[in-house]
Amino acid sequence: MSTLVMYNKNFLSICWCAWMLLAPAAWASSEALADARALGMGDTRIAFAYAPTLNPALLSLHGDKQLFWDPPALAVRISDPQRVAAAVTGRYALRDYYHGAGYAARGYVRHSLNEREIILGQERFLLRAVQGLSQYAERADVQASAGMSLPNPVLGAGVYSNAYGSAARLAVAEGGFHQRAVAINELGLALARQFAVYGDVSFGVAPKRMDILTYERVSAAGDATYDRTQERIQHDFNVDFGVARRYETGWSLGGAVTNLLPVSVTAASGDNFRLLPNVRFGLSFQDARTLYAADVDMMDQQNWVDGAKRRYFGLGVEHTWHILQMRAGYRHNLAVDQVGVASVGLGVQAFGFHMDAALAGNAQELGASAQLGYRI
């Protein structure tokens, strides 16, 4: 991750600009890219995760904990990593990165008078950054998350923020391009409680505010004067729902619905698309030192920026050795016929603090995540 991310001028610019754009608002996605533990375990999380963004019901199942604090975690994913890696050898890559990052920082200060100005100002910087990145990658994704929770069997509660940005270059011609980008921002409150229904079953709900930003830029081939950029922001309300049960034998079952209310979105160009509910089920088994997990999505999801479909099935394992957690996983996309994604991860936990990192990829995509936190 360090070599690829460190020297790609456009790749670092998109990460910086996405952070500056989304930090004043909130952050969200139905994927768990920013959760390093889940990413390292094949995108599994529904039956065992700590973060309320992944399954709010689990807040009432961690009875041995009193506080979860997760400062902002950041993750990136790119398509066609070989082409991106070839591009990082440019002699001016590092200089141009610092120039772009400074430009974004100055814009953040200049547009910090109110929230609307921050959003409208920073999305332009994000658009410029992803435009450059799309010269090398077919698609780029950035996700960040943060939160604080008080787990409790009677009433677990947590506040969280999440953001997910995706950009793709749809068509390329000499002297012209067609660019799409979307950022979905969320701020939510998660609540969970155990009920004596066929044993102790936990139910959780997470109402949330959503800010959906869409961008589109078109440059005509052979016409240097034609360069049109459109942008639009839309506000909505939604809710996530979760259920989970943990057995004394070490087994755990879970289910989660993300975006329970379908949302109709009008993009900057006038195109319409919908954010539909996503249902996922998971199970896990915990023995003395090893956790085994499996998750599956029950319906297809489609990304507006490039039309890519996904419905994931994941397998993961985590082995604990003293203060180390070693993870591995595999994720397969059931919606399309393509090569699966293998993942590895490493965690360190001591005195309540934890540090986690993960890497996932194949010949078509590469993703990485890093996360810090505190659990007592």
CSV table of C-alpha atoms in Angstrom, one decimal:
chain,number,residue,atom,x,y,z
A,1,MET,CA,0.0,0.0,0.0
A,2,SER,CA,2.7,2.5,1.0
A,3,THR,CA,4.5,2.4,-2.4
A,4,LEU,CA,1.4,2.6,-4.5
A,5,VAL,CA,-0.3,5.3,-2.4
A,6,MET,CA,2.7,7.4,-1.5
A,7,TYR,CA,3.9,8.3,-5.0
A,8,ASN,CA,0.8,8.5,-7.1
A,9,LYS,CA,0.1,12.3,-7.4
A,10,ASN,CA,-3.5,11.8,-8.4
A,11,PHE,CA,-4.3,9.0,-6.0
A,12,LEU,CA,-3.1,10.9,-3.0
A,13,SER,CA,-4.9,14.0,-4.2
A,14,ILE,CA,-8.2,12.2,-4.4
A,15,CYS,CA,-7.7,10.8,-0.8
A,16,TRP,CA,-6.9,14.3,0.5
A,17,CYS,CA,-9.7,16.0,-1.3
A,18,ALA,CA,-12.3,13.4,-0.4
A,19,TRP,CA,-11.3,13.8,3.2
A,20,MET,CA,-11.6,17.6,3.1
A,21,LEU,CA,-14.9,17.3,1.2
A,22,LEU,CA,-16.6,14.9,3.5
A,23,ALA,CA,-15.2,15.7,6.9
A,24,PRO,CA,-17.6,18.6,7.6
A,25,ALA,CA,-20.6,16.3,6.8
A,26,ALA,CA,-20.9,12.6,7.6
A,27,TRP,CA,-19.8,9.4,5.9
A,28,ALA,CA,-21.5,6.1,4.8
A,29,SER,CA,-21.6,3.1,2.5
A,30,SER,CA,-23.1,-0.4,2.5
A,31,GLU,CA,-19.6,-1.8,2.0
A,32,ALA,CA,-17.1,-2.2,4.9
A,33,LEU,CA,-14.0,-0.9,3.0
A,34,ALA,CA,-12.9,1.3,5.9
A,35,ASP,CA,-13.3,-1.4,8.6
A,36,ALA,CA,-9.8,-3.0,8.4
A,37,ARG,CA,-10.9,-6.0,10.4
A,38,ALA,CA,-13.7,-6.8,8.0
A,39,LEU,CA,-11.7,-6.1,4.9
A,40,GLY,CA,-8.9,-8.5,6.0
A,41,MET,CA,-11.5,-11.2,6.6
A,42,GLY,CA,-13.1,-11.2,3.2
A,43,ASP,CA,-15.6,-8.5,3.9
A,44,THR,CA,-17.3,-10.5,6.6
A,45,ARG,CA,-18.7,-8.7,9.6
A,46,ILE,CA,-22.5,-9.2,10.2
A,47,ALA,CA,-22.2,-11.6,13.1
A,48,PHE,CA,-19.2,-10.3,15.0
A,49,ALA,CA,-18.3,-6.7,14.2
A,50,TYR,CA,-17.9,-3.9,16.7
A,51,ALA,CA,-18.8,-0.9,14.6
A,52,PRO,CA,-22.6,0.0,14.6
A,53,THR,CA,-22.4,0.9,10.9
A,54,LEU,CA,-22.0,-2.8,10.1
A,55,ASN,CA,-24.8,-4.2,12.2
A,56,PRO,CA,-26.4,-2.0,14.9
A,57,ALA,CA,-27.8,-5.0,16.8
A,58,LEU,CA,-24.3,-6.1,17.9
A,59,LEU,CA,-24.1,-3.2,20.3
A,60,SER,CA,-26.1,-5.2,22.8
A,61,LEU,CA,-24.0,-8.4,22.5
A,62,HIS,CA,-20.6,-7.1,23.6
A,63,GLY,CA,-21.5,-7.2,27.3
A,64,ASP,CA,-17.8,-7.5,28.3
A,65,LYS,CA,-17.1,-4.0,26.9
A,66,GLN,CA,-18.1,-0.5,28.1
A,67,LEU,CA,-16.8,1.9,25.4
A,68,PHE,CA,-15.9,1.7,21.8
A,69,TRP,CA,-14.1,4.7,20.3
A,70,ASP,CA,-13.0,4.7,16.7
A,71,PRO,CA,-11.3,7.8,15.3
A,72,PRO,CA,-11.5,8.3,11.5
A,73,ALA,CA,-10.4,5.3,9.5
A,74,LEU,CA,-9.5,5.6,5.9
A,75,ALA,CA,-9.6,3.1,3.0
A,76,VAL,CA,-8.9,3.3,-0.7
A,77,ARG,CA,-9.5,1.0,-3.6
A,78,ILE,CA,-8.5,1.3,-7.3
A,79,SER,CA,-9.2,-0.7,-10.4
A,80,ASP,CA,-6.4,-1.9,-12.7
A,81,PRO,CA,-3.6,-1.5,-10.2
A,82,GLN,CA,-0.9,-2.5,-12.7
A,83,ARG,CA,-1.6,0.5,-14.9
A,84,VAL,CA,-1.7,2.8,-11.8
A,85,ALA,CA,1.6,1.4,-10.6
A,86,ALA,CA,3.1,2.1,-14.0
A,87,ALA,CA,1.9,5.7,-13.7
A,88,VAL,CA,3.6,6.5,-10.4
A,89,THR,CA,7.0,6.6,-11.9
A,90,GLY,CA,6.5,10.1,-13.2
A,91,ARG,CA,9.3,12.4,-12.2
A,92,TYR,CA,6.9,15.1,-11.0
A,93,ALA,CA,4.5,12.9,-9.1
A,94,LEU,CA,5.5,13.9,-5.6
A,95,ARG,CA,5.7,17.6,-6.5
A,96,ASP,CA,2.3,17.6,-8.1
A,97,TYR,CA,0.8,15.8,-5.2
A,98,TYR,CA,1.9,18.4,-2.7
A,99,HIS,CA,0.7,21.1,-5.0
A,100,GLY,CA,-2.7,19.5,-5.3
A,101,ALA,CA,-3.0,18.9,-1.5
A,102,GLY,CA,-2.1,22.5,-0.8
A,103,TYR,CA,-4.6,23.7,-3.3
A,104,ALA,CA,-7.3,21.7,-1.6
A,105,ALA,CA,-6.3,22.9,1.9
A,106,ARG,CA,-6.4,26.5,0.8
A,107,GLY,CA,-9.9,25.9,-0.7
A,108,TYR,CA,-11.1,24.4,2.5
A,109,VAL,CA,-10.1,27.6,4.4
A,110,ARG,CA,-11.6,29.8,1.8
A,111,HIS,CA,-14.9,28.0,1.7
A,112,SER,CA,-15.2,27.4,5.5
A,113,LEU,CA,-17.8,30.2,6.1
A,114,ASN,CA,-20.7,27.8,6.3
A,115,GLU,CA,-21.5,24.2,5.6
A,116,ARG,CA,-23.0,24.8,2.2
A,117,GLU,CA,-19.9,26.7,1.0
A,118,ILE,CA,-17.7,23.9,2.3
A,119,ILE,CA,-19.6,21.2,0.4
A,120,LEU,CA,-19.8,23.2,-2.8
A,121,GLY,CA,-16.2,24.3,-2.6
A,122,GLN,CA,-14.7,20.9,-1.8
A,123,GLU,CA,-16.6,18.8,-4.3
A,124,ARG,CA,-14.9,20.8,-7.0
A,125,PHE,CA,-11.5,19.9,-5.6
A,126,LEU,CA,-12.6,16.2,-5.4
A,127,LEU,CA,-13.8,16.4,-9.0
A,128,ARG,CA,-10.5,17.7,-10.2
A,129,ALA,CA,-8.6,15.0,-8.2
A,130,VAL,CA,-10.7,12.1,-9.5
A,131,GLN,CA,-10.5,13.4,-13.0
A,132,GLY,CA,-6.7,13.0,-12.9
A,133,LEU,CA,-6.9,9.6,-11.2
A,134,SER,CA,-9.3,8.3,-13.9
A,135,GLN,CA,-6.5,8.8,-16.5
A,136,TYR,CA,-4.9,5.7,-14.9
A,137,ALA,CA,-7.6,3.8,-13.0
A,138,GLU,CA,-11.0,2.7,-14.5
A,139,ARG,CA,-12.6,3.4,-11.1
A,140,ALA,CA,-11.5,4.7,-7.7
A,141,ASP,CA,-13.2,4.4,-4.3
A,142,VAL,CA,-12.5,6.2,-1.0
A,143,GLN,CA,-14.2,5.5,2.3
A,144,ALA,CA,-13.8,6.8,5.8
A,145,SER,CA,-15.7,6.1,9.0
A,146,ALA,CA,-15.6,7.2,12.7
A,147,GLY,CA,-17.8,6.6,15.7
A,148,MET,CA,-18.2,6.2,19.5
A,149,SER,CA,-20.4,3.6,21.1
A,150,LEU,CA,-21.6,2.4,24.6
A,151,PRO,CA,-22.4,-1.3,24.3
A,152,ASN,CA,-25.0,-2.6,26.8
A,153,PRO,CA,-27.4,-5.5,26.8
A,154,VAL,CA,-30.3,-3.3,28.1
A,155,LEU,CA,-29.7,-0.4,25.7
A,156,GLY,CA,-26.6,-0.1,23.6
A,157,ALA,CA,-26.1,3.2,21.9
A,158,GLY,CA,-23.6,4.8,19.4
A,159,VAL,CA,-23.1,7.7,17.1
A,160,TYR,CA,-21.2,7.3,13.9
A,161,SER,CA,-20.3,8.9,10.6
A,162,ASN,CA,-19.4,7.3,7.3
A,163,ALA,CA,-18.6,8.5,3.8
A,164,TYR,CA,-18.1,6.7,0.5
A,165,GLY,CA,-16.9,8.3,-2.7
A,166,SER,CA,-16.7,6.6,-6.1
A,167,ALA,CA,-15.4,8.0,-9.4
A,168,ALA,CA,-15.1,6.5,-12.9
A,169,ARG,CA,-14.1,7.5,-16.4
A,170,LEU,CA,-16.9,6.2,-18.6
A,171,ALA,CA,-15.5,7.1,-22.0
A,172,VAL,CA,-12.1,8.2,-23.3
A,173,ALA,CA,-11.3,9.8,-26.6
A,174,GLU,CA,-8.4,11.8,-27.8
A,175,GLY,CA,-8.9,15.2,-26.3
A,176,GLY,CA,-12.1,14.3,-24.4
A,177,PHE,CA,-13.6,12.3,-21.6
A,178,HIS,CA,-16.7,11.6,-19.7
A,179,GLN,CA,-16.4,11.5,-15.9
A,180,ARG,CA,-18.9,10.5,-13.2
A,181,ALA,CA,-18.5,10.7,-9.4
A,182,VAL,CA,-20.8,10.3,-6.4
A,183,ALA,CA,-20.2,10.8,-2.7
A,184,ILE,CA,-22.7,9.5,-0.1
A,185,ASN,CA,-22.4,11.0,3.4
A,186,GLU,CA,-24.2,9.8,6.5
A,187,LEU,CA,-24.5,10.7,10.2
A,188,GLY,CA,-26.4,8.2,12.3
A,189,LEU,CA,-27.5,7.2,15.8
A,190,ALA,CA,-27.5,3.4,16.5
A,191,LEU,CA,-29.6,1.8,19.3
A,192,ALA,CA,-29.8,-1.8,20.3
A,193,ARG,CA,-31.5,-4.0,22.9
A,194,GLN,CA,-31.7,-7.6,23.8
A,195,PHE,CA,-35.1,-9.3,24.1
A,196,ALA,CA,-36.0,-12.8,25.4
A,197,VAL,CA,-37.3,-14.1,22.1
A,198,TYR,CA,-36.3,-17.7,21.5
A,199,GLY,CA,-33.4,-17.0,23.8
A,200,ASP,CA,-31.5,-13.6,24.0
A,201,VAL,CA,-31.9,-12.0,20.6
A,202,SER,CA,-30.6,-8.5,19.9
A,203,PHE,CA,-32.4,-6.0,17.7
A,204,GLY,CA,-30.8,-2.8,16.5
A,205,VAL,CA,-31.9,0.3,14.6
A,206,ALA,CA,-29.9,3.2,13.2
A,207,PRO,CA,-31.7,6.3,11.8
A,208,LYS,CA,-29.4,8.5,9.8
A,209,ARG,CA,-29.2,11.6,7.7
A,210,MET,CA,-27.9,11.2,4.1
A,211,ASP,CA,-26.2,13.7,1.9
A,212,ILE,CA,-25.8,12.5,-1.7
A,213,LEU,CA,-23.5,14.5,-4.0
A,214,THR,CA,-23.2,13.8,-7.7
A,215,TYR,CA,-20.8,15.1,-10.2
A,216,GLU,CA,-20.5,14.8,-14.0
A,217,ARG,CA,-17.9,16.3,-16.3
A,218,VAL,CA,-17.8,16.0,-20.1
A,219,SER,CA,-15.1,17.2,-22.4
A,220,ALA,CA,-15.6,16.9,-26.1
A,221,ALA,CA,-12.9,15.4,-28.3
A,222,GLY,CA,-11.5,17.8,-30.8
A,223,ASP,CA,-13.1,20.8,-29.1
A,224,ALA,CA,-10.9,22.5,-26.5
A,225,THR,CA,-13.6,25.0,-25.7
A,226,TYR,CA,-16.2,22.4,-24.6
A,227,ASP,CA,-15.7,21.4,-21.0
A,228,ARG,CA,-18.9,21.1,-18.9
A,229,THR,CA,-19.1,20.3,-15.2
A,230,GLN,CA,-22.3,19.7,-13.3
A,231,GLU,CA,-22.8,19.1,-9.6
A,232,ARG,CA,-25.8,18.5,-7.3
A,233,ILE,CA,-26.4,17.8,-3.6
A,234,GLN,CA,-29.5,16.0,-2.3
A,235,HIS,CA,-30.5,15.4,1.4
A,236,ASP,CA,-32.5,12.4,2.6
A,237,PHE,CA,-33.4,10.4,5.7
A,238,ASN,CA,-32.9,6.6,6.0
A,239,VAL,CA,-32.6,3.8,8.5
A,240,ASP,CA,-30.6,0.6,9.0
A,241,PHE,CA,-31.8,-2.4,10.9
A,242,GLY,CA,-30.0,-5.4,12.4
A,243,VAL,CA,-30.7,-8.5,14.3
A,244,ALA,CA,-28.1,-10.9,16.0
A,245,ARG,CA,-27.9,-13.8,18.4
A,246,ARG,CA,-24.9,-15.3,20.1
A,247,TYR,CA,-25.0,-19.0,21.4
A,248,GLU,CA,-23.1,-20.4,24.3
A,249,THR,CA,-21.6,-23.0,21.9
A,250,GLY,CA,-19.5,-20.2,20.2
A,251,TRP,CA,-21.8,-19.7,17.2
A,252,SER,CA,-23.3,-16.3,16.3
A,253,LEU,CA,-25.9,-15.4,13.7
A,254,GLY,CA,-26.7,-12.0,12.3
A,255,GLY,CA,-28.7,-10.1,9.7
A,256,ALA,CA,-28.7,-6.5,8.6
A,257,VAL,CA,-30.6,-4.3,6.2
A,258,THR,CA,-28.9,-1.2,4.9
A,259,ASN,CA,-30.9,1.7,3.6
A,260,LEU,CA,-34.3,0.2,4.5
A,261,LEU,CA,-36.1,3.1,2.7
A,262,PRO,CA,-35.4,3.2,-1.1
A,263,VAL,CA,-34.1,6.6,-2.2
A,264,SER,CA,-34.6,8.1,-5.6
A,265,VAL,CA,-31.6,10.3,-6.6
A,266,THR,CA,-31.5,12.8,-9.4
A,267,ALA,CA,-27.9,13.2,-10.6
A,268,ALA,CA,-26.2,16.4,-11.6
A,269,SER,CA,-26.8,15.6,-15.3
A,270,GLY,CA,-30.5,14.9,-14.8
A,271,ASP,CA,-30.1,11.1,-14.7
A,272,ASN,CA,-32.1,9.2,-12.2
A,273,PHE,CA,-31.0,6.2,-10.1
A,274,ARG,CA,-32.1,4.6,-6.9
A,275,LEU,CA,-30.4,3.5,-3.7
A,276,LEU,CA,-32.1,0.3,-2.8
A,277,PRO,CA,-32.1,-1.7,0.4
A,278,ASN,CA,-29.4,-4.3,0.8
A,279,VAL,CA,-30.0,-7.4,3.0
A,280,ARG,CA,-27.0,-9.4,4.3
A,281,PHE,CA,-26.8,-12.4,6.5
A,282,GLY,CA,-23.7,-13.7,8.4
A,283,LEU,CA,-22.6,-16.4,10.8
A,284,SER,CA,-19.5,-16.9,12.8
A,285,PHE,CA,-17.9,-19.4,15.1
A,286,GLN,CA,-15.5,-18.5,17.9
A,287,ASP,CA,-13.2,-21.0,19.7
A,288,ALA,CA,-10.4,-20.3,22.2
A,289,ARG,CA,-8.2,-18.4,19.7
A,290,THR,CA,-9.8,-18.5,16.2
A,291,LEU,CA,-12.8,-16.8,14.7
A,292,TYR,CA,-14.4,-18.2,11.5
A,293,ALA,CA,-17.0,-16.1,9.6
A,294,ALA,CA,-19.1,-16.2,6.4
A,295,ASP,CA,-21.4,-13.4,5.0
A,296,VAL,CA,-23.6,-13.3,1.9
A,297,ASP,CA,-25.6,-10.5,0.3
A,298,MET,CA,-29.2,-11.4,-0.7
A,299,MET,CA,-29.7,-9.0,-3.6
A,300,ASP,CA,-27.7,-7.2,-6.3
A,301,GLN,CA,-26.5,-3.7,-5.9
A,302,GLN,CA,-25.4,-1.4,-8.8
A,303,ASN,CA,-23.0,1.6,-8.7
A,304,TRP,CA,-24.2,4.6,-10.6
A,305,VAL,CA,-20.8,5.9,-11.7
A,306,ASP,CA,-19.9,2.8,-13.9
A,307,GLY,CA,-22.9,0.5,-13.7
A,308,ALA,CA,-20.9,-2.2,-11.9
A,309,LYS,CA,-23.0,-4.8,-10.1
A,310,ARG,CA,-22.1,-6.5,-6.9
A,311,ARG,CA,-23.5,-9.2,-4.6
A,312,TYR,CA,-20.8,-10.5,-2.3
A,313,PHE,CA,-20.2,-13.8,-0.6
A,314,GLY,CA,-17.2,-13.7,1.8
A,315,LEU,CA,-15.3,-16.1,4.0
A,316,GLY,CA,-12.8,-15.0,6.7
A,317,VAL,CA,-10.7,-16.2,9.6
A,318,GLU,CA,-9.0,-14.5,12.5
A,319,HIS,CA,-6.4,-16.1,14.7
A,320,THR,CA,-5.3,-14.4,17.9
A,321,TRP,CA,-1.8,-15.0,19.3
A,322,HIS,CA,-1.0,-12.9,22.4
A,323,ILE,CA,-1.6,-9.3,21.3
A,324,LEU,CA,-1.6,-10.1,17.6
A,325,GLN,CA,-4.6,-10.9,15.4
A,326,MET,CA,-3.8,-12.4,12.0
A,327,ARG,CA,-6.5,-12.4,9.4
A,328,ALA,CA,-7.2,-13.8,6.0
A,329,GLY,CA,-10.3,-14.0,3.7
A,330,TYR,CA,-11.8,-14.4,0.3
A,331,ARG,CA,-14.7,-12.5,-1.3
A,332,HIS,CA,-16.5,-13.5,-4.5
A,333,ASN,CA,-18.9,-11.3,-6.5
A,334,LEU,CA,-22.0,-13.5,-7.2
A,335,ALA,CA,-23.6,-10.8,-9.5
A,336,VAL,CA,-20.9,-11.2,-12.2
A,337,ASP,CA,-18.5,-13.7,-13.5
A,338,GLN,CA,-15.1,-12.4,-12.3
A,339,VAL,CA,-12.1,-13.5,-10.2
A,340,GLY,CA,-12.6,-13.3,-6.5
A,341,VAL,CA,-10.6,-11.0,-4.1
A,342,ALA,CA,-8.2,-12.4,-1.6
A,343,SER,CA,-7.4,-10.4,1.6
A,344,VAL,CA,-5.0,-10.4,4.5
A,345,GLY,CA,-4.9,-8.3,7.6
A,346,LEU,CA,-3.0,-7.7,10.9
A,347,GLY,CA,-4.2,-6.3,14.2
A,348,VAL,CA,-2.4,-5.3,17.4
A,349,GLN,CA,-4.3,-4.9,20.6
A,350,ALA,CA,-3.0,-3.9,24.0
A,351,PHE,CA,-4.3,-1.9,27.0
A,352,GLY,CA,-7.6,-1.4,25.2
A,353,PHE,CA,-6.0,0.3,22.1
A,354,HIS,CA,-6.0,-1.5,18.8
A,355,MET,CA,-4.4,-0.9,15.4
A,356,ASP,CA,-5.6,-2.7,12.3
A,357,ALA,CA,-4.5,-2.8,8.7
A,358,ALA,CA,-5.7,-4.9,5.7
A,359,LEU,CA,-4.9,-5.4,2.0
A,360,ALA,CA,-7.3,-7.0,-0.5
A,361,GLY,CA,-6.9,-7.4,-4.2
A,362,ASN,CA,-6.5,-9.4,-7.4
A,363,ALA,CA,-5.2,-8.5,-10.9
A,364,GLN,CA,-8.2,-6.2,-11.4
A,365,GLU,CA,-8.5,-4.2,-8.2
A,366,LEU,CA,-6.5,-3.3,-5.1
A,367,GLY,CA,-7.8,-2.0,-1.8
A,368,ALA,CA,-6.2,-1.1,1.6
A,369,SER,CA,-7.5,0.1,4.9
A,370,ALA,CA,-5.9,1.4,8.2
A,371,GLN,CA,-7.7,1.9,11.5
A,372,LEU,CA,-7.0,2.9,15.1
A,373,GLY,CA,-9.4,2.6,18.1
A,374,TYR,CA,-10.0,2.0,21.8
A,375,ARG,CA,-12.2,-0.6,23.4
A,376,ILE,CA,-12.6,-1.1,27.2
